[in-house]
Short mmCIF file of C-alpha atoms in Angstrom, two decimals:
data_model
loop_
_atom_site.label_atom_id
_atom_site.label_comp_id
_atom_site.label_asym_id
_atom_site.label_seq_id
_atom_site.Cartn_x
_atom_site.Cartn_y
_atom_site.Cartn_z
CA UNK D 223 110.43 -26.80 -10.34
CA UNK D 224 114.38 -27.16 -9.89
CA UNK D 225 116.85 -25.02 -8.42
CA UNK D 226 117.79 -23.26 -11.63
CA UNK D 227 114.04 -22.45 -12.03
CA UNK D 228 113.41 -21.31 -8.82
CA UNK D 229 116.69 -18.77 -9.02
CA UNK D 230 115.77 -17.46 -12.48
CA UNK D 231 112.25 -16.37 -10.60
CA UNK D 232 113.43 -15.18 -8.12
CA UNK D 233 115.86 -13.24 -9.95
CA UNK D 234 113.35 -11.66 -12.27
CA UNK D 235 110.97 -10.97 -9.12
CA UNK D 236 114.05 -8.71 -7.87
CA UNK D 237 114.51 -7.08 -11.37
CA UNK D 238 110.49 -5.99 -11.34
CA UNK D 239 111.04 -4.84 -7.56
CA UNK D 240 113.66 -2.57 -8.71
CA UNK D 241 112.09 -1.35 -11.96
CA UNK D 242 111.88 2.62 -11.77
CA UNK D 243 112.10 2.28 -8.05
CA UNK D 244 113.26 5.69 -7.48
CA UNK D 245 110.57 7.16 -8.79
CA UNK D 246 108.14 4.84 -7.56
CA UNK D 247 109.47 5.78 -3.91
CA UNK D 248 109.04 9.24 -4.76
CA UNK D 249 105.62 8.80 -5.73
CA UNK D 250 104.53 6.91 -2.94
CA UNK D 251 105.88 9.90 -0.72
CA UNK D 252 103.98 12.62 -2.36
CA UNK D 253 100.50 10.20 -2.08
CA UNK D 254 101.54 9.48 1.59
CA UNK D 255 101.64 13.34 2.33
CA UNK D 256 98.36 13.97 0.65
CA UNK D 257 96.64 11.04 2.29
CA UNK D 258 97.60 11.97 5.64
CA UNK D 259 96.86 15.74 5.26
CA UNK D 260 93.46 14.82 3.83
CA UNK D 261 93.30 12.53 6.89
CA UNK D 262 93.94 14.95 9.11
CA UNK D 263 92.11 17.83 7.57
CA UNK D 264 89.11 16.33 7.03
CA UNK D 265 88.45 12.37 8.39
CA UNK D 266 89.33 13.16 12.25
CA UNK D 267 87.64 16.29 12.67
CA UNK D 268 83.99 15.09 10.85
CA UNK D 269 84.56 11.79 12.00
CA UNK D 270 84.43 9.99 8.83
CA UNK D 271 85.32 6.08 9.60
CA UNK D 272 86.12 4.00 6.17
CA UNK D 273 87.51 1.31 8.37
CA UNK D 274 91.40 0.16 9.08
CA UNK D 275 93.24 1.36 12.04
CA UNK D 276 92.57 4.69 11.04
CA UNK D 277 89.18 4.11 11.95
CA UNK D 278 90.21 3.31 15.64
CA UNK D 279 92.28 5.70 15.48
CA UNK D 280 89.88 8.71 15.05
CA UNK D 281 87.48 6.62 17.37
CA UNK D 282 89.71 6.53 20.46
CA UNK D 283 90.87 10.10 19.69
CA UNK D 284 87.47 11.19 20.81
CA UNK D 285 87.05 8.58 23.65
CA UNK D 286 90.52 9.45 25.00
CA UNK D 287 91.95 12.17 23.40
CA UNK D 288 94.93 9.52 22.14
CA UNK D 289 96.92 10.90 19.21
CA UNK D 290 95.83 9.37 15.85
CA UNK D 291 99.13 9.49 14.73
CA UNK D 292 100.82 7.51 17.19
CA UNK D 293 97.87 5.04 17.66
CA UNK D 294 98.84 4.16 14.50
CA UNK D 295 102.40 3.58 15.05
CA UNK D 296 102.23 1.58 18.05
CA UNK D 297 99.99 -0.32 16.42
CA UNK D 298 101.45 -1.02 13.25
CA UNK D 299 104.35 -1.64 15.73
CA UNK D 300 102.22 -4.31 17.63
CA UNK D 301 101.08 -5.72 13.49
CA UNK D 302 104.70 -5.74 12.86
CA UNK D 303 105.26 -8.12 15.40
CA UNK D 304 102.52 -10.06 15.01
CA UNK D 305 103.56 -10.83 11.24
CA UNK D 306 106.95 -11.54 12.35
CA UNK D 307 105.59 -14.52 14.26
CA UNK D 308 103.30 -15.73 11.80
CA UNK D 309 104.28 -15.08 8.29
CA UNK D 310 108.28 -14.43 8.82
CA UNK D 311 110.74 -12.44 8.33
CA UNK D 312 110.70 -11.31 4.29
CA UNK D 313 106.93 -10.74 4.50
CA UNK D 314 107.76 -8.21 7.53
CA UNK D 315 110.49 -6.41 5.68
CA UNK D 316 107.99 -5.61 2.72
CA UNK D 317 105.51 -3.85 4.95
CA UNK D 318 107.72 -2.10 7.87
CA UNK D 319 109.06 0.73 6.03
CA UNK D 320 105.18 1.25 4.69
CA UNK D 321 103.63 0.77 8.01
CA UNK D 322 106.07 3.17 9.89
CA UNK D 323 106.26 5.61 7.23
CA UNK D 324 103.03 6.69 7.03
CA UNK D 325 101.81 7.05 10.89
CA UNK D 326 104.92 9.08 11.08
CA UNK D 327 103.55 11.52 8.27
CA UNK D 328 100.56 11.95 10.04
CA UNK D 329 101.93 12.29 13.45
CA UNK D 330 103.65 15.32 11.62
CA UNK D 331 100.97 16.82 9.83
CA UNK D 332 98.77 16.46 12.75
CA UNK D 333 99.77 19.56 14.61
CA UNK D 334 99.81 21.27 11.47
CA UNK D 335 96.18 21.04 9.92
CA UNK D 336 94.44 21.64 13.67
CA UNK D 337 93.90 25.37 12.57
CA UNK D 338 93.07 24.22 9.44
CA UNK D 339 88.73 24.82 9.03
CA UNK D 340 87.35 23.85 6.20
CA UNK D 341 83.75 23.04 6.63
CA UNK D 342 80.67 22.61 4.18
CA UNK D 343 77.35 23.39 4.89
CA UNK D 344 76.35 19.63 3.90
CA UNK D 345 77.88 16.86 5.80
CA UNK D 346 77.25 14.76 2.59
CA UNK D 347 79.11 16.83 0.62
CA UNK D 348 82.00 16.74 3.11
CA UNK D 349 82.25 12.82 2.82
CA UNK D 350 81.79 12.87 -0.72
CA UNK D 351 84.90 15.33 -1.20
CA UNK D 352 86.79 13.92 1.29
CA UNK D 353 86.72 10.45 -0.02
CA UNK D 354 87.25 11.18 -3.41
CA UNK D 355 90.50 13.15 -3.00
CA UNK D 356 91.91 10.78 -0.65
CA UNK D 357 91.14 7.53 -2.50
CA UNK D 358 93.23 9.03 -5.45
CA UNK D 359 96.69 9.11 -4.05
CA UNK D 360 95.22 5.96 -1.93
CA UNK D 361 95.06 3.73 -5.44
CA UNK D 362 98.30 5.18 -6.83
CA UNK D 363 99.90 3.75 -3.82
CA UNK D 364 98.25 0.37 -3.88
CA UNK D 365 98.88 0.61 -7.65
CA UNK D 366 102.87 1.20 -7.82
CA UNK D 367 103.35 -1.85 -5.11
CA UNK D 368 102.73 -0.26 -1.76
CA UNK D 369 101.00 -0.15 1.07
CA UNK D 370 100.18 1.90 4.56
CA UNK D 371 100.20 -0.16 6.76
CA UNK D 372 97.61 -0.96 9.17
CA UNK D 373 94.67 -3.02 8.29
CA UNK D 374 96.90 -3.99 4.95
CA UNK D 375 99.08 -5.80 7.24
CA UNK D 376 95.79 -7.65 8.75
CA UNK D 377 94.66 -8.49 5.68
CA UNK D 378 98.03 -10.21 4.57
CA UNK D 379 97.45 -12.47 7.81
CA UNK D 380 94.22 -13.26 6.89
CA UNK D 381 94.96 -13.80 3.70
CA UNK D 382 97.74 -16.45 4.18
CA UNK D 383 96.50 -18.53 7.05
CA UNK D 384 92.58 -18.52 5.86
CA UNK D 385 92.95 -18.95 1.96
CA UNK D 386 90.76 -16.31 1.44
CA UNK D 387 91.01 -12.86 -1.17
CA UNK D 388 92.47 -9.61 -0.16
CA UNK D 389 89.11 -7.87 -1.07
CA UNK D 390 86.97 -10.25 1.21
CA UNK D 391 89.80 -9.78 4.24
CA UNK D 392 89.51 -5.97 3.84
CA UNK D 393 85.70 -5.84 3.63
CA UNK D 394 84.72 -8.17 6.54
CA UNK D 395 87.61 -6.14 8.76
CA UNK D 396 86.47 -2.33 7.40
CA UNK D 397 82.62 -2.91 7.97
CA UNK D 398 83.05 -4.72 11.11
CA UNK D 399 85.22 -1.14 12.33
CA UNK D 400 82.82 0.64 11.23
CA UNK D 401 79.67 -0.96 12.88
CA UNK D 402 81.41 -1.17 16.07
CA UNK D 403 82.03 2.49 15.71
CA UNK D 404 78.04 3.22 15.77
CA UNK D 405 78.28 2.85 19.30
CA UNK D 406 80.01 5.59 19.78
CA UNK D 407 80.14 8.12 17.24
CA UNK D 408 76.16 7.13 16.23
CA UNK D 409 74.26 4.99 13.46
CA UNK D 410 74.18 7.99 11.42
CA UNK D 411 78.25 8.33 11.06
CA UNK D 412 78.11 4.60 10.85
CA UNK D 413 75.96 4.78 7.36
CA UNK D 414 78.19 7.35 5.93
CA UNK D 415 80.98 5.48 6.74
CA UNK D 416 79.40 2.24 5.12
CA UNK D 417 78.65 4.79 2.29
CA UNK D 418 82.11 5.98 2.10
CA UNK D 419 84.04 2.85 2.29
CA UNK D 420 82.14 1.81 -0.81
CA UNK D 421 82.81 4.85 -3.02
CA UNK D 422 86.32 4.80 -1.60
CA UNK D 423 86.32 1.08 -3.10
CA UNK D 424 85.05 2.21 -6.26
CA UNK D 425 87.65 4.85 -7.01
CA UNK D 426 90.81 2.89 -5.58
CA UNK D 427 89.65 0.13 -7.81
CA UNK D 428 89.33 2.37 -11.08
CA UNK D 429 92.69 3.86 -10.15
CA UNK D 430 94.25 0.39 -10.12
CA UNK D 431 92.10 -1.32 -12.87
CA UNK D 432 90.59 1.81 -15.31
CA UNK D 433 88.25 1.80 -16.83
CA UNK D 434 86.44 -1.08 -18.45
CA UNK D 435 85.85 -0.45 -21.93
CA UNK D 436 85.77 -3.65 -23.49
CA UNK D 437 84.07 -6.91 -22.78
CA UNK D 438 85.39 -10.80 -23.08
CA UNK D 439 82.84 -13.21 -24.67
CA UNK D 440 83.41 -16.75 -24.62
CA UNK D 441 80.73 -18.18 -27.00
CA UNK D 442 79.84 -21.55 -27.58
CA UNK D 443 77.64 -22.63 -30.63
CA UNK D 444 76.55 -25.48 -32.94
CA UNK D 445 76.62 -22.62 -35.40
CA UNK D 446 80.10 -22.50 -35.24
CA UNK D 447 81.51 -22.05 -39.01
CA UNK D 448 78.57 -19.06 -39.37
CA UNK D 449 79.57 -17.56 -36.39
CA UNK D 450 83.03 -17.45 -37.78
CA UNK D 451 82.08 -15.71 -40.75
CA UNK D 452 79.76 -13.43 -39.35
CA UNK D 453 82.61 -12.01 -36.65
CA UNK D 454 85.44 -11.92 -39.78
CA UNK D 455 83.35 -10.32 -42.45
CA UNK D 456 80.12 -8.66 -40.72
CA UNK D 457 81.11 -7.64 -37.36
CA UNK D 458 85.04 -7.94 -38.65
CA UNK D 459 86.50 -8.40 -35.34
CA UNK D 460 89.12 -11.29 -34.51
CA UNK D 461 88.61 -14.46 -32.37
CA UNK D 462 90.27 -17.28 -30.99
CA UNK D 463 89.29 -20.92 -31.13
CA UNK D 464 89.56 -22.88 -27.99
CA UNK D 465 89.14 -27.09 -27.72
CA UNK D 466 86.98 -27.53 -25.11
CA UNK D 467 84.93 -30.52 -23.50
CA UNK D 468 81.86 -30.93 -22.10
CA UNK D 469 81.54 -31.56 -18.57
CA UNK D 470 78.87 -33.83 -18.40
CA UNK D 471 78.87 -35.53 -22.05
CA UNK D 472 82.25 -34.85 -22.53
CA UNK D 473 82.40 -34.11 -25.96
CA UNK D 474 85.16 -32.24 -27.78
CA UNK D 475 83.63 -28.72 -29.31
CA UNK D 476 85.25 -25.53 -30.60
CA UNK D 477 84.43 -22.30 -28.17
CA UNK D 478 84.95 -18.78 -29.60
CA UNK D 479 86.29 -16.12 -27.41
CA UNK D 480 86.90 -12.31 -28.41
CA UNK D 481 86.86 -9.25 -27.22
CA UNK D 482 83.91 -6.33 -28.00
CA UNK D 483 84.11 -2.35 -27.04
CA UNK D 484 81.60 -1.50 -24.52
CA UNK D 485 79.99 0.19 -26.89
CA UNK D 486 79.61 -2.75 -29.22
CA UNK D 487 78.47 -5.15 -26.91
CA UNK D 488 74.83 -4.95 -26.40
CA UNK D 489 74.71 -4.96 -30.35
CA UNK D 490 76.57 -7.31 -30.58
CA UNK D 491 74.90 -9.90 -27.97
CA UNK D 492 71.46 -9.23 -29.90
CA UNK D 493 73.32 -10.67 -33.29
CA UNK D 494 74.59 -13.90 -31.55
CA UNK D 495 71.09 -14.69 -30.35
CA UNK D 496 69.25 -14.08 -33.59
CA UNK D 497 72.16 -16.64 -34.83
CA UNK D 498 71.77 -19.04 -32.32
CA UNK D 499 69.66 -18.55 -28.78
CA UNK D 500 70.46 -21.67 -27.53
CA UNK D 501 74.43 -20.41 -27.42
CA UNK D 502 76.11 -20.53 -24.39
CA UNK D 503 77.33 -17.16 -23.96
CA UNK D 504 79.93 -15.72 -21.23
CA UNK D 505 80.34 -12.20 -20.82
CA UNK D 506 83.26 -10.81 -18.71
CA UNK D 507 84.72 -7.21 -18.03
CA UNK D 508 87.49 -6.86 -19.80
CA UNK D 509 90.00 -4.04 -18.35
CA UNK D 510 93.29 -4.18 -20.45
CA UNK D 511 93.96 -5.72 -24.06
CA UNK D 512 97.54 -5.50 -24.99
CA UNK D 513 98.91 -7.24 -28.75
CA UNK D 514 97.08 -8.36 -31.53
CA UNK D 515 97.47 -7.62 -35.11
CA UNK D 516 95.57 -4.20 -35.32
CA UNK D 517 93.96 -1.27 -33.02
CA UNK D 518 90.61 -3.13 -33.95
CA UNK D 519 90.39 -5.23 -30.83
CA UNK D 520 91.40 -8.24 -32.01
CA UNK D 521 92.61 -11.88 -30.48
#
């Protein structure tokens, strides 16, 4: 990649970064204010541990009495630093204004919600409500670009020195929190917090991904020409035709891949194996289409 190429990226990365910015900032504020009241209101006082700093947080606010709110800034202070030294200056400017922002919000708030009761007869039914209003504005923010901080900044670390995924880094770090925290606040907070992490996974996910409503097959067939014909006319759905080779007699064959509704799928599965049930047959999730010639999913 040359100069020119590099600029011309770089200058499109900055026009993205700056695409409805204002109102992406605004956004994030609102979520931020919700997350940390929900926080507040309802994770510190039933000690409810999903993990992150705010985990430790609400874990050394009952061994100590510390503030949550500014255990969380010195330490995204301390995280700051640390991804100064490691990953350098531009990846520290992304996440400061995130990771300062948002222990100062609940530093705020945190004076505010102490008279604040609100208390269910189940404890289940606490975590449950708890976890799905704060996971809400939790995946808008991860959705529009940003962050709060915290274990986010961890996982960037991780991320670039060990080569591994952002979902593996947050996992390994959240349940380890959370196990450590059964010596303290008991096994039993410890499995709702396993419990909670997971649903909270679930619902940021859908918030940034939706909902999966279609599925991409990747067929491949000695039946190919009938197969054709059978998605055009009988199942009338589009396709595309990919060269492939075989890996181990490395033979040139046409693959078919399309797209099916959910709906569709199981249906349509059952047909391709009446055609032929020695096809090799690859079924994905498949979260967004976008083009194609009609509102019939189509490829």
């Amino acid at each position: 990649m040359g100069l020119l190429d590099l600029f011309k990226k770089e200058k499109i990365s900055k026009q993205i970064a700056k695409k409805n910015k204002v109102i992406r900032i605004l956004i994030y504020i609102i979520c931020v204010i919700i997350t940390a009241l929900i926080y507040n209101v309802f994770f510190v006082p039933n000690n409810i541990i999903t993990g992150g700093m705010g985990g430790i947080a609400i874990v050394l606010n009952k061994l100590t009495g510390l503030s949550t709110g500014v255990f969380l800034l010195l330490s995204n202070i301390v995280l700051l630093i640390i991804n100064y030294f490691l990953l350098g200056i531009e990846s520290t400017k992304k996440n400061a204004a995130c990771a300062i922002f948002y222990p100062i919000v609940v530093s705020i708030l945190e004076p505010m919600t102490k008279n604040i009761q609100i208390s269910f007869d189940s404890y289940l039914f606490t975590v449950l409500v708890s976890i799905i209003i704060y996971s809400i504005p939790l995946g808008i923010i991860y959705k529009i670009g940003y962050n709060t901080g915290g274990s986010d900044i961890i996982n960037e670390i991780i991320c670039t020195l060990k080569k591994t995924s952002v979902g593996q880094a947050s996992n390994y770090i959240n349940i380890s929190i959370i196990l450590a925290s059964a010596f303290i606040l008991g096994i039993p907070v410890c499995i709702y917090g396993i419990f909670a992490l997971l649903l909270c996974n679930v619902i940021v996910d859908f918030i940034i991904l939706g909902n999966s409503d279609s599925k991409l097959c990747i067929i491949k067939t000695k039946n190919i020409k009938y197969l054709e014909d059978f998605l055009l006319n009988d199942f009338n759905i589009g396709y595309s035709l990919l060269e492939t080779k075989g890996g181990i007699d490395r033979k040139k064959r046409k693959t078919i891949m399309c797209i099916v509704s959910s709906r569709e799928y199981y249906r349509f599965k059952n047909l391709i194996m009446d055609i032929d049930p020695n096809a090799f047959f690859i079924t994905h999730d498949c979260y967004e289409v976008l083009g194609g010639t009609n509102k019939r999913i189509k490829i």
